[in-house]
Coordinates of C-alpha atoms in Angstrom, one line a residue:
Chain A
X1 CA 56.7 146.6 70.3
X2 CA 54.5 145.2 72.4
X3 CA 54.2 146.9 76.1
X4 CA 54.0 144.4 78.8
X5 CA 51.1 145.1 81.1
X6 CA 53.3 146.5 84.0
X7 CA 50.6 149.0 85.4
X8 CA 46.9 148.3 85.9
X9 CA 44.0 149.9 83.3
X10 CA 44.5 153.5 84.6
X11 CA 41.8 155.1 87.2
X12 CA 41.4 158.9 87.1
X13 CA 43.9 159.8 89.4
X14 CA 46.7 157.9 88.1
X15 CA 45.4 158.8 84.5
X16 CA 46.0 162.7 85.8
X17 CA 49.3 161.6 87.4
X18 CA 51.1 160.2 84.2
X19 CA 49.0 162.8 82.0
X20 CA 50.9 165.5 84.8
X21 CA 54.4 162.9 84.5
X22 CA 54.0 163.2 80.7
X23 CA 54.0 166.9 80.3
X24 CA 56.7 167.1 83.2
X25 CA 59.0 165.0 81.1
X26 CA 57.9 166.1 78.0
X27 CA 59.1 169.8 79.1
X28 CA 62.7 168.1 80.3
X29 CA 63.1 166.3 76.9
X30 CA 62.2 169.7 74.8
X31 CA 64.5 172.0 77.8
X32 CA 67.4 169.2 76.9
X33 CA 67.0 169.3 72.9
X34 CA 66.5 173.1 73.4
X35 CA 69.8 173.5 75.5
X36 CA 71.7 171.4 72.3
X37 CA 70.3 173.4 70.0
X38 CA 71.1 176.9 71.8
X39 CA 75.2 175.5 72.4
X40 CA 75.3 174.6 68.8
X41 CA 73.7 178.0 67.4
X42 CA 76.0 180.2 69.9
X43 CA 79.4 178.1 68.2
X44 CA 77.3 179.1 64.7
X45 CA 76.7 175.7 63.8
X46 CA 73.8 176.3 61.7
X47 CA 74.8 178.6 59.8
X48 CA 74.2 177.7 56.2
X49 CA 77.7 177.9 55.2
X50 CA 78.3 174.7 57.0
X51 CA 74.9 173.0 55.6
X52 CA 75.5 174.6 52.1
X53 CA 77.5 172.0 50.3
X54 CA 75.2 169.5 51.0
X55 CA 72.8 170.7 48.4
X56 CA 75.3 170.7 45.3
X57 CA 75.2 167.5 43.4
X58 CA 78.8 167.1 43.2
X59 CA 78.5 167.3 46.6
X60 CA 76.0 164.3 47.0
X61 CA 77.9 162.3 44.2
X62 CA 80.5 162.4 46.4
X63 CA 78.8 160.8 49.5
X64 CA 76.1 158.6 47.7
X65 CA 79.5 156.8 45.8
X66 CA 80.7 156.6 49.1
X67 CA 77.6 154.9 49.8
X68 CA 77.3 152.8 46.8
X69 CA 81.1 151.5 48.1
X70 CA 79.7 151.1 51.1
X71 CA 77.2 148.8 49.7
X72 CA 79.6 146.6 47.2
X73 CA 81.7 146.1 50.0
X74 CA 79.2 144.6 52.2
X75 CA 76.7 142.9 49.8
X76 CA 80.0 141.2 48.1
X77 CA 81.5 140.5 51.7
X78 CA 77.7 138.6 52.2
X79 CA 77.6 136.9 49.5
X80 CA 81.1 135.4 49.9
X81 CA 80.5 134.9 53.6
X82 CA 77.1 132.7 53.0
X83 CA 78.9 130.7 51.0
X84 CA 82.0 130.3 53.2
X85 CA 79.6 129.6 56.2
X86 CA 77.7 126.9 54.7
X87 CA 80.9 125.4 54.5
X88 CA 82.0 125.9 57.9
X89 CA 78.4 125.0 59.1
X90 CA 78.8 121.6 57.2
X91 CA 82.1 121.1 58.6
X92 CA 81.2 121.7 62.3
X93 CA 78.3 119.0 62.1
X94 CA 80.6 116.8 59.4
X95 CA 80.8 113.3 61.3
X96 CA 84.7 113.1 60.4
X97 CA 85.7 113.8 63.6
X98 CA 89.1 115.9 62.7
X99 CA 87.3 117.7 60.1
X100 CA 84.4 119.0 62.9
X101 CA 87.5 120.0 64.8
X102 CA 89.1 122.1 62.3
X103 CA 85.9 123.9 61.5
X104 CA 85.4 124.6 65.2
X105 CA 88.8 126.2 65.5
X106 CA 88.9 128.2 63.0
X107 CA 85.2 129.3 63.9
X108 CA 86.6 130.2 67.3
X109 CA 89.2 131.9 66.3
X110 CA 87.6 134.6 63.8
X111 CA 85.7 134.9 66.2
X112 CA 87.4 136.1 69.3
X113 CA 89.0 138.3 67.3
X114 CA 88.1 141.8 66.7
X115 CA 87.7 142.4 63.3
X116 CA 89.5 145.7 63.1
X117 CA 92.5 143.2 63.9
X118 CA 91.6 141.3 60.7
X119 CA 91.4 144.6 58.9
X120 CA 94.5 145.9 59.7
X121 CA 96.5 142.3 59.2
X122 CA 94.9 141.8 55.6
X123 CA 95.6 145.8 54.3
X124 CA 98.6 146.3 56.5
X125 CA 100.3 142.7 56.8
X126 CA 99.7 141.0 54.1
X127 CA 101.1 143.0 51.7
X128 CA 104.7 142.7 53.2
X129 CA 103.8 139.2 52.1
X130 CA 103.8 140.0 48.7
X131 CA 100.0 139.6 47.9
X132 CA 98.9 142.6 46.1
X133 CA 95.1 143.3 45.8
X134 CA 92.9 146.6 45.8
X135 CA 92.2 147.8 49.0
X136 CA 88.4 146.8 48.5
X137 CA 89.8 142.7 48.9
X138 CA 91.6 143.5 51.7
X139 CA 88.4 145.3 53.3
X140 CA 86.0 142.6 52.0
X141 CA 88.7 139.3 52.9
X142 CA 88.6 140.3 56.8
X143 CA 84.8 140.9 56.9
X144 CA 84.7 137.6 55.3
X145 CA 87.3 135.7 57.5
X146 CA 85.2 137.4 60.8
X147 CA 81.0 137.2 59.1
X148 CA 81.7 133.6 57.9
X149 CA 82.3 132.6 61.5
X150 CA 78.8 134.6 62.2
X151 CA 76.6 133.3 59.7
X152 CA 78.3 129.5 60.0
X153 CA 76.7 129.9 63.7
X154 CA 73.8 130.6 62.2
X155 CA 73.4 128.1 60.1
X156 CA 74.4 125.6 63.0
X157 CA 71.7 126.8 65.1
X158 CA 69.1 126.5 62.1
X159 CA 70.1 123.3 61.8
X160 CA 69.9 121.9 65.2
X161 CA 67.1 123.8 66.0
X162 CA 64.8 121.2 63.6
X163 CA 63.3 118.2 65.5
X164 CA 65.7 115.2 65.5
X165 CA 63.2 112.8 64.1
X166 CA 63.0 115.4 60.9
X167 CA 66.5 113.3 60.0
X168 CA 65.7 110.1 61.4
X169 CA 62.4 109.6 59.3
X170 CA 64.9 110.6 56.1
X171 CA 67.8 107.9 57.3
X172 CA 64.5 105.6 57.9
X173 CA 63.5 106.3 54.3
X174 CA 67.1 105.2 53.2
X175 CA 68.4 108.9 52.4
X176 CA 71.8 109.0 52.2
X177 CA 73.6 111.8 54.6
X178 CA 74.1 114.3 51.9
X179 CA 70.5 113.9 50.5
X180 CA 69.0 113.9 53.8
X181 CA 70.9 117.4 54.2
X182 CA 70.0 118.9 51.1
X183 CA 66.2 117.8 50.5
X184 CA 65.2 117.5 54.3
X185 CA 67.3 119.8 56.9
X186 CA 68.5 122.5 54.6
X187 CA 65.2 123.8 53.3
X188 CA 63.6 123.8 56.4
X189 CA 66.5 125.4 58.5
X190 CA 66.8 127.9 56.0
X191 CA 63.4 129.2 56.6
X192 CA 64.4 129.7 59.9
X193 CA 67.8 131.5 59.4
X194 CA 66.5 134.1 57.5
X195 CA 65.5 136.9 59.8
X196 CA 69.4 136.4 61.5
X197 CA 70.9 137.1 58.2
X198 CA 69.3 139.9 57.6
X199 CA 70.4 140.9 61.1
X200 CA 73.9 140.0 60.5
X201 CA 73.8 142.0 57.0
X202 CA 73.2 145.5 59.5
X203 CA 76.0 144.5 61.5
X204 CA 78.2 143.9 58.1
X205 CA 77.1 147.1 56.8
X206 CA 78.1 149.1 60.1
X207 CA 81.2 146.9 60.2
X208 CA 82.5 148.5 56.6
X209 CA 82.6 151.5 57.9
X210 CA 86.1 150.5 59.6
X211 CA 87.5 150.0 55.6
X212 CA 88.3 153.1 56.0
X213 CA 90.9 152.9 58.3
X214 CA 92.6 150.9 55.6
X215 CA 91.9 154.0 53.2
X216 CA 89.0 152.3 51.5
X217 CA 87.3 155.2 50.1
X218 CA 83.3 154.2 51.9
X219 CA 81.1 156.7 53.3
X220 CA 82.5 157.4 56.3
X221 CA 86.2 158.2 54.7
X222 CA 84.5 160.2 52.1
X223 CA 82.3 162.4 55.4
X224 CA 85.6 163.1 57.0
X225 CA 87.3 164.0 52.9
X226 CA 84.3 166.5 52.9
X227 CA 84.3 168.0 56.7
X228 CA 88.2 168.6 56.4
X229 CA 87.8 170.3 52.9
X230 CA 84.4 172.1 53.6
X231 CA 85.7 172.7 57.6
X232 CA 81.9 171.4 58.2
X233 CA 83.2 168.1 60.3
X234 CA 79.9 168.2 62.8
X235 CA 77.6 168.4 59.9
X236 CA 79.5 166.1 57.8
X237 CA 79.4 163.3 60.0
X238 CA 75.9 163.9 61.1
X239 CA 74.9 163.8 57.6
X240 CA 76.8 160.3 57.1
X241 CA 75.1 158.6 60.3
X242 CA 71.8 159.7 58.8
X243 CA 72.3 157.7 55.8
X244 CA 73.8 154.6 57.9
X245 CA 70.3 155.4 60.3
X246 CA 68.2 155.0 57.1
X247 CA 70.0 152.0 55.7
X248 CA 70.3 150.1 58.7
X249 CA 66.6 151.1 60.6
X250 CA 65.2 149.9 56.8
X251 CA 67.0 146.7 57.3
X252 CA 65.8 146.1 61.0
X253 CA 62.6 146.2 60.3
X254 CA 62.8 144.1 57.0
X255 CA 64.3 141.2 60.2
X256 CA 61.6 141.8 62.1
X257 CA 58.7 142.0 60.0
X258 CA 60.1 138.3 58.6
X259 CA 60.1 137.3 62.2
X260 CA 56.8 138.1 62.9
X261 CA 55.9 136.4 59.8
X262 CA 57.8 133.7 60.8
X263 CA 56.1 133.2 63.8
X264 CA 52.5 133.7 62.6
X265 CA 53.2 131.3 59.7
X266 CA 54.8 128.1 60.8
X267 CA 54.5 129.2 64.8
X268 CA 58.5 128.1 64.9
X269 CA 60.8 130.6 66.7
X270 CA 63.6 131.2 64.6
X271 CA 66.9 130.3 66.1
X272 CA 69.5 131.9 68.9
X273 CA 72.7 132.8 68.3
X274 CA 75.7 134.5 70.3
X275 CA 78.3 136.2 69.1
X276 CA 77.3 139.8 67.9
X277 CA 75.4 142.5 69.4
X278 CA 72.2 142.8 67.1
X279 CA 71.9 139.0 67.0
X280 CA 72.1 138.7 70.8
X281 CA 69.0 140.9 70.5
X282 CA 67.6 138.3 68.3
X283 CA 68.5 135.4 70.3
X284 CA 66.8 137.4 73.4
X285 CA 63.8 137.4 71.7
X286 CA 63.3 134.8 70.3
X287 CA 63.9 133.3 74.0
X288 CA 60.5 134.9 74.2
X289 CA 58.8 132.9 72.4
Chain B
X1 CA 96.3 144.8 77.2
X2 CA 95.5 146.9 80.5
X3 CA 93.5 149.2 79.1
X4 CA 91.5 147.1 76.6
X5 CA 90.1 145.4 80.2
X6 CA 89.6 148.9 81.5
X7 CA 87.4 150.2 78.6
X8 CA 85.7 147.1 78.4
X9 CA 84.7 147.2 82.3
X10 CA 84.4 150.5 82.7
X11 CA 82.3 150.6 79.5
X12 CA 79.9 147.8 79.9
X13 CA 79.1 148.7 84.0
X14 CA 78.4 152.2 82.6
X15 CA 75.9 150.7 79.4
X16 CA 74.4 148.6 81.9
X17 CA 73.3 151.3 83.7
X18 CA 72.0 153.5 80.9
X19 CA 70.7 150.5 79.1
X20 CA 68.7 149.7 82.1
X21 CA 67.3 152.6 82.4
X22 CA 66.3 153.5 78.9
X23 CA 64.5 149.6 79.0
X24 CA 62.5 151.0 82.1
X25 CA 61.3 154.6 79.9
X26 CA 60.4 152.0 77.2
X27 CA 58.5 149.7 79.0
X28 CA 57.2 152.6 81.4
X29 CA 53.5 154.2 81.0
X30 CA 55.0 157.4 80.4
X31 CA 54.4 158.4 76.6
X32 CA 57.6 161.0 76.2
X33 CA 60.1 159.0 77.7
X34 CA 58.8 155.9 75.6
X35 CA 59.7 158.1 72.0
X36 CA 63.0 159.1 73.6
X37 CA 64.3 155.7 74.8
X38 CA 62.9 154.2 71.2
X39 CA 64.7 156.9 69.6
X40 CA 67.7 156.8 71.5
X41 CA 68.1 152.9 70.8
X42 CA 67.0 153.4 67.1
X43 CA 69.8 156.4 66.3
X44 CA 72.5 154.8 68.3
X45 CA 72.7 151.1 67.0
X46 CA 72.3 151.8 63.8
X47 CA 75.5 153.9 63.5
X48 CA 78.4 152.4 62.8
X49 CA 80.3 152.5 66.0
X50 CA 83.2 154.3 63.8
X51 CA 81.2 156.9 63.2
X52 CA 80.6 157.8 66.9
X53 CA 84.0 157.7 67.5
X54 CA 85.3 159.8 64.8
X55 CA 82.0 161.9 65.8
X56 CA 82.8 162.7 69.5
X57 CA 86.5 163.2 68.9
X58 CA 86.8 165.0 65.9
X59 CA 83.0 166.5 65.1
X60 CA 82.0 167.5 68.1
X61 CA 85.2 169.8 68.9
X62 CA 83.7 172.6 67.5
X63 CA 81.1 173.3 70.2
X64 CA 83.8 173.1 72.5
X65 CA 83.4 169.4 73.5
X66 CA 86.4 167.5 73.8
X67 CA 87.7 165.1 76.3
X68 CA 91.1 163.2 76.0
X69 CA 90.8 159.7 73.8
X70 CA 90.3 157.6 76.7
X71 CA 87.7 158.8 77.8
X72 CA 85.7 159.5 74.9
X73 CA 85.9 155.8 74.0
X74 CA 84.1 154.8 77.4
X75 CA 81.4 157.4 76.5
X76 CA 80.9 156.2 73.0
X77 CA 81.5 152.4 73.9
X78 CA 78.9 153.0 76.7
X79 CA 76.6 155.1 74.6
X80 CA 76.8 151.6 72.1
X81 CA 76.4 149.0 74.0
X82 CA 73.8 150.6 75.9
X83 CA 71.6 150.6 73.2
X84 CA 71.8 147.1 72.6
X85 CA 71.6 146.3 76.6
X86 CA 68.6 148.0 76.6
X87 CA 67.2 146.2 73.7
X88 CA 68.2 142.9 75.4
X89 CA 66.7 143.9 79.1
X90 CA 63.4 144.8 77.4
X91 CA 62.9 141.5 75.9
X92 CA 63.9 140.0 79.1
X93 CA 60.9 141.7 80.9
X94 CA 58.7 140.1 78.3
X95 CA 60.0 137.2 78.6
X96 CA 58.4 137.3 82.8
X97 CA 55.5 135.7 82.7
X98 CA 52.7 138.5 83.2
X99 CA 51.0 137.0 86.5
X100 CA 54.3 138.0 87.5
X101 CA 53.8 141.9 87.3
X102 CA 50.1 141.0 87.6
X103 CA 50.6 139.7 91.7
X104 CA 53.1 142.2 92.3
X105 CA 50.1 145.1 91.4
X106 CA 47.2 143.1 93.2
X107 CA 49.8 143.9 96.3
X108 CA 49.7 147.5 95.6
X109 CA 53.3 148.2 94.3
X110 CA 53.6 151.3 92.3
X111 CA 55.2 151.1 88.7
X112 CA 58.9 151.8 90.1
X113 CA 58.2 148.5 93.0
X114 CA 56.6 145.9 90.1
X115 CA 59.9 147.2 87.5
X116 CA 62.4 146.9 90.4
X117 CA 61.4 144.8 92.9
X118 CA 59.5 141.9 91.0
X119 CA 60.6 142.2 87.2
X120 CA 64.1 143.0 86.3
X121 CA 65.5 141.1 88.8
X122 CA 63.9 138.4 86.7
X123 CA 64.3 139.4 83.4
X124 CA 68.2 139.4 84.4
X125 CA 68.3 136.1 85.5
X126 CA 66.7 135.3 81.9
X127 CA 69.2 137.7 79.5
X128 CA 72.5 136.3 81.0
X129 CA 74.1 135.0 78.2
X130 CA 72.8 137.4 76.0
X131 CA 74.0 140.3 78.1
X132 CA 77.5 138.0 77.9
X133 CA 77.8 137.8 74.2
X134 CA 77.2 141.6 74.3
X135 CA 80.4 141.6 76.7
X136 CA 82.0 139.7 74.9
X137 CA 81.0 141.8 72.0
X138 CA 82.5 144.8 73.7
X139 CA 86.0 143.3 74.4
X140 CA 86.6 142.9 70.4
X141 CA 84.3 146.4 69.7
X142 CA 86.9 148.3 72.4
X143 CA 89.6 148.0 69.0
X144 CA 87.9 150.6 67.5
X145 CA 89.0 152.7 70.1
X146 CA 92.2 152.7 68.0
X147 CA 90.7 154.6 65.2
X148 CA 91.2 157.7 68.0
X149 CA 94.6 156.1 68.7
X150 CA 93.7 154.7 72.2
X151 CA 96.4 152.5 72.6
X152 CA 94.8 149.7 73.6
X153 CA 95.6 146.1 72.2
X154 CA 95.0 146.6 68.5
X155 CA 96.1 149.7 68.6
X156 CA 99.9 148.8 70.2
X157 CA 99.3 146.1 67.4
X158 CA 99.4 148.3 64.6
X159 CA 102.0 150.2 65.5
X160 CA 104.2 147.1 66.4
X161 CA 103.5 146.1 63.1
X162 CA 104.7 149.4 61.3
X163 CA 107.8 149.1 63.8
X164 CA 109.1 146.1 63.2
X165 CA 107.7 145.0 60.0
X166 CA 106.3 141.6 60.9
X167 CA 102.6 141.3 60.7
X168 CA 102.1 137.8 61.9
X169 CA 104.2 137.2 64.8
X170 CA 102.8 140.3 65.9
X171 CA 98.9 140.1 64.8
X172 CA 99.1 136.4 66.2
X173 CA 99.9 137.6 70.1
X174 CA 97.4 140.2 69.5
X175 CA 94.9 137.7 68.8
X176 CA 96.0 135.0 71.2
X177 CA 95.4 137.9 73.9
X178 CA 91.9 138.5 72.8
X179 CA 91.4 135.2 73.0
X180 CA 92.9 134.9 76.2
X181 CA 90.0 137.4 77.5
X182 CA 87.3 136.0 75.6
X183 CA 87.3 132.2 75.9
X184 CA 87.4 132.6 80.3
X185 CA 84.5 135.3 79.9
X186 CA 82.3 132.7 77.9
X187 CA 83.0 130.0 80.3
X188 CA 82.3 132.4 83.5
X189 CA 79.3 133.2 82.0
X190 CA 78.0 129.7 81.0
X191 CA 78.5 129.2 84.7
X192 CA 76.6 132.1 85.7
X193 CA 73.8 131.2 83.7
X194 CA 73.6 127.3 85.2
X195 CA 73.3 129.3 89.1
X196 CA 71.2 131.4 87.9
X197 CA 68.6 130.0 85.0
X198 CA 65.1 130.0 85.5
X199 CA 63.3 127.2 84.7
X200 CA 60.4 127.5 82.7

């Protein structure tokens, strides 16, 4: 983070006046964090009771499985959504006209809609259609059918963000399409795409976290199990948004450090994409450079 | 259908506002409010915006706080998307140029004048379409408001579905009415951003 130089090299008295600023909000902040604090000791929030069963391993088997369920469900979702992506990618820049439209429309459409929708069509609707799956498919088919669309944006991006004459000194060299894809644009646009998929793998992995409205037994399911049963909902909760913190704050700064990297390295911005909230923040950015 | 509009409105005038100001304490000289508008961002987006939900509505009962479904899904969609308004408004003040803020302090405005008077009104004109796809964003993110049985679209949905047994006549309007929102927003705001771009 890099503060933009909105106030001058401080003089004494404004040093005093944001020293006095400082300690003024400083005192709010703690008064506001004290005031929590108090409401939640009066209602005998902390009491160890309620904090208690986090500190049995049976206990922590039970959440960090949740976790691990978490994790299959969005690393397989990923993997199955690069691959479905490329595709759509391909097919939106494909030069047979019908096929580009296709791709576009279905793009569009998994798009627009929200992926809770998806969720509750593939574990509630499709059954009545006879197609019988564990609820993890269901789960990991509508992350699919909604984080293809994402990362096939991507991918479009990273590949029309290379310099036009990248492909004309390959069609000049006699490449065929294909080979001029796969030995000239795709290696180079994927340097490019990586930061956004890492981006788009937080918003996957916050995004499983609605399996469980489908039953799928992930970490948030398995927090609400444990408040219900242990009447600890508050601390439950709290504890399973700490491990999403962790997860995901590790994650974000894996993006950004490859960004920076990025940057320093080949001095190309990597690429802007609409669409979904942490990769607006990345298409924001990367305006900035 | 009514009330996935009203959340969504409601919601993204209130994160504007919070967002707005939690950019300002991050880009402002004053070292608390910095931490506090980093950490606010930091905890908030990286919760799944489930969890808050089920947090306000069911967690935080127990101290007594409780306000009916509706409501708590504009303070939680709010408290969401303002994180990631605030992230996008911050990189739209670096994005203006620094001679920018430079001019504005050789006139003698204070820290509030250069932020309100000579920056953001810039840095907005920059983040348009960002600030769109997070609108955008919040139109399909206002569904999870059905996990605390809001009945907005997804929600009337479901329980259409469980009624009458035929997912995808009924999954298919649902859809074709998000659409119906989102495709006009994305072309309002591509107009938006040709009045007000800023060439650089």
């Amino acid at each position: 983070m890099t503060a933009v130089i909105l106030a001058d090299a401080l003089g004494p008295r404004a040093r005093r006046r944001v020293w006095i600023a400082s300690v003024v909000a400083g005192v709010l902040v703690a008064a506001a964090i004290g005031v929590a604090v108090q409401r939640l000791a009066a209602r005998d929030q902390f009491d160890a009771r309620l904090w208690e069963p986090f500190t049995e391993p049976a206990v922590l088997r039970f959440f960090l499985t949740g976790l691990a369920n978490t994790l299959k469900a969005a690393l397989v979702a990923m993997g199955l959504a690069l691959v479905v992506g490329a595709f759509l990618a391909l097919g939106r820049l494909a030069r047979n006209a019908p096929v580009r439209w296709a791709a576009g429309a279905w793009v569009e459409f998994f798009r627009a809609v929200p992926l809770l929708l998806l969720i509750y069509f593939s574990g509630l609707g499709l059954p009545k259609y006879g197609i019988d799956l564990p609820v993890f498919w269901y789960l990991v088919l509508a992350l699919v059918a909604y984080n293809s669309t994402v990362l096939a944006e991507i991918f479009r991006a990273g590949i029309l963000s290379l310099d036009r004459g990248q492909s004309e000194a390959a069609f000049a060299l006699g490449l065929s399409y294909w080979q001029t894809m796969f030995t000239v644009i795709v290696p180079q646009a994927v340097r490019r795409m990586v930061p956004a998929i890492v981006s788009s793998l937080v918003t996957l992995l916050k995004d499983t976290s609605l399996g469980y409205v489908i039953t799928y037994e992930e970490l948030l399911r398995r927090g609400r199990l444990a408040g219900e049963f242990y009447g600890n909902m508050l601390q439950s909760l709290v504890f399973v948004a700490a491990f999403y913190i962790v997860v995901n704050f590790t994650l974000s700064q894996i993006a950004r450090r490859l960004e920076l990297r990025q940057r320093r390295r080949y001095n190309a911005g990597t690429i802007d994409v609409g669409g979904v909230e942490d990769l607006a923040t990345v298409a924001a950015e990367s305006r900035r450079a | 259908m009514r009330t996935t509009v009203s959340l969504t409105l409601l919601s993204f005038m209130a994160a504007l506002v919070i967002g707005t100001v939690v950019a300002a304490f991050r880009v402002g000289p004053i070292p608390p409010l910095r931490w506090v508008g980093a950490a606010y961002v930091e905890l908030v987006r990286n919760t799944p915006l489930a969890v808050h939900f089920i947090l306000f509505y069911f967690g935080l009962t127990k101290v007594g706080i409780r306000y009916e479904a509706f409501v708590t899904a504009v303070i939680v969609l709010s408290m969401y998307t303002s994180s990631f308004v605030a992230e996008t408004v911050r990189s739209g003040i670096n994005a203006v140029s620094s001679g920018q803020a430079e001019a504005a302090r050789a006139l003698g405005l204070t820290f509030p004048q250069v932020l309100g008077i000579v920056v953001l009104p810039q840095a907005f004109r920059t983040v348009v379409s960002p600030l769109g796809s997070l609108l955008s964003a919040l139109v399909r993110n206002s569904a999870v408001a059905s996990v605390i049985s809001v009945l907005e679209l997804t929600e009337v949905a479901d329980r259409l579905n469980t009624a009458t047994a035929r997912p995808i006549p009924v999954f298919l309007g649902a859809a074709a009415a998000y659409i119906s929102l989102t495709l006009p927003l994305g072309w309002g705001i591509g107009f938006v951003e040709r009045r007000v771009a800023i060439k650089r």
